[in-house]
Amino acid sequence: KNSENGTVSSFSTTFVFAIVAVKKTVTGSGISFNISPPRSATNMESSSNNPALSIDFHTAKTDKPLGKDLDIVGIDLDNSVSEKYDSAGYYKDDG
């Protein structure tokens, strides 16, 4: 919904999900949540006039020595490359 005075609307969300491979030898790419103005979701090139945010959940991991951890959560700002990312996992909060 567009705000009446042009300010950015605030929101918060919490969710839990699992991506489970049918075969352990086959991995998928993952899932991505995107927030952008209309008609810019496929054009993630950097632009101050076309801001976009994407949260990526990658689901692949390599066992090769010095292999890159691809089981990550990444944040993409105005481009399609995760500049900030960390290993994905479940962390129980014992309060």
CSV table of C-alpha atoms in Angstrom, one decimal:
chain,number,residue,atom,x,y,z
A,1,LYS,CA,0.0,0.0,0.0
A,2,ASN,CA,1.4,3.4,-0.9
A,3,SER,CA,1.7,5.8,2.1
A,4,GLU,CA,-0.2,9.0,1.9
A,5,ASN,CA,2.8,11.3,2.6
A,6,GLY,CA,5.5,9.4,0.7
A,7,THR,CA,7.3,7.9,3.7
A,8,VAL,CA,8.5,4.3,3.9
A,9,SER,CA,6.1,1.9,5.7
A,10,SER,CA,7.6,-0.1,8.5
A,11,PHE,CA,7.1,-3.9,8.9
A,12,SER,CA,8.4,-6.8,10.8
A,13,THR,CA,8.1,-10.6,10.1
A,14,THR,CA,9.2,-13.9,11.6
A,15,PHE,CA,9.2,-17.2,9.8
A,16,VAL,CA,10.8,-20.7,9.9
A,17,PHE,CA,11.2,-23.0,6.9
A,18,ALA,CA,13.2,-26.0,5.7
A,19,ILE,CA,14.5,-26.9,2.3
A,20,VAL,CA,15.0,-30.6,2.2
A,21,ALA,CA,16.7,-32.4,-0.7
A,22,VAL,CA,15.0,-35.6,-2.0
A,23,LYS,CA,18.4,-37.1,-2.6
A,24,LYS,CA,21.5,-36.0,-0.6
A,25,THR,CA,23.6,-36.1,-3.8
A,26,VAL,CA,21.4,-33.5,-5.5
A,27,THR,CA,21.1,-29.9,-4.3
A,28,GLY,CA,19.0,-27.0,-5.4
A,29,SER,CA,19.8,-23.3,-5.6
A,30,GLY,CA,17.7,-22.1,-2.7
A,31,ILE,CA,15.0,-19.4,-2.4
A,32,SER,CA,15.0,-15.6,-2.5
A,33,PHE,CA,12.7,-13.0,-1.0
A,34,ASN,CA,12.7,-9.7,-2.9
A,35,ILE,CA,11.4,-6.2,-2.0
A,36,SER,CA,11.5,-3.7,-4.8
A,37,PRO,CA,9.4,-1.0,-6.6
A,38,PRO,CA,7.1,-2.3,-9.4
A,39,ARG,CA,8.9,-3.6,-12.5
A,40,SER,CA,12.3,-3.7,-11.0
A,41,ALA,CA,12.4,-7.2,-9.5
A,42,THR,CA,14.2,-8.6,-12.6
A,43,ASN,CA,16.5,-5.6,-13.0
A,44,MET,CA,18.7,-5.8,-9.9
A,45,GLU,CA,21.4,-3.5,-11.2
A,46,SER,CA,22.5,-0.7,-8.8
A,47,SER,CA,20.5,2.5,-9.1
A,48,SER,CA,19.5,5.1,-6.6
A,49,ASN,CA,16.2,5.5,-8.6
A,50,ASN,CA,15.5,1.8,-8.6
A,51,PRO,CA,16.3,0.5,-5.1
A,52,ALA,CA,15.9,-3.3,-4.4
A,53,LEU,CA,16.5,-5.7,-1.5
A,54,SER,CA,16.9,-9.4,-1.8
A,55,ILE,CA,17.4,-12.0,1.0
A,56,ASP,CA,18.9,-15.2,-0.4
A,57,PHE,CA,18.8,-18.6,1.2
A,58,HIS,CA,21.4,-20.8,-0.7
A,59,THR,CA,21.2,-24.5,0.0
A,60,ALA,CA,24.4,-26.1,-1.5
A,61,LYS,CA,27.6,-27.0,0.3
A,62,THR,CA,30.8,-28.5,-1.1
A,63,ASP,CA,32.9,-31.1,0.7
A,64,LYS,CA,36.0,-30.2,-1.3
A,65,PRO,CA,39.1,-29.0,0.6
A,66,LEU,CA,39.0,-25.2,0.8
A,67,GLY,CA,35.6,-25.4,-0.8
A,68,LYS,CA,33.2,-22.4,-0.5
A,69,ASP,CA,30.3,-22.7,2.0
A,70,LEU,CA,27.3,-22.2,-0.2
A,71,ASP,CA,24.8,-23.1,2.6
A,72,ILE,CA,24.3,-19.4,3.4
A,73,VAL,CA,21.9,-16.5,4.0
A,74,GLY,CA,22.9,-13.5,1.9
A,75,ILE,CA,21.7,-9.9,1.7
A,76,ASP,CA,21.7,-8.2,-1.7
A,77,LEU,CA,21.3,-4.4,-1.9
A,78,ASP,CA,20.6,-3.0,-5.4
A,79,ASN,CA,22.5,-5.9,-7.1
A,80,SER,CA,22.4,-9.7,-7.6
A,81,VAL,CA,25.6,-10.5,-5.6
A,82,SER,CA,25.4,-11.1,-1.8
A,83,GLU,CA,27.8,-8.5,-0.3
A,84,LYS,CA,26.9,-9.7,3.3
A,85,TYR,CA,26.4,-13.3,4.1
A,86,ASP,CA,26.8,-15.9,6.9
A,87,SER,CA,26.4,-19.7,7.2
A,88,ALA,CA,22.8,-20.8,7.5
A,89,GLY,CA,21.6,-22.9,10.3
A,90,TYR,CA,19.2,-23.3,13.2
A,91,TYR,CA,20.2,-21.8,16.5
A,92,LYS,CA,18.0,-22.5,19.5
A,93,ASP,CA,17.5,-19.6,21.9
A,94,ASP,CA,17.6,-21.0,25.4
A,95,GLY,CA,16.3,-17.7,26.7
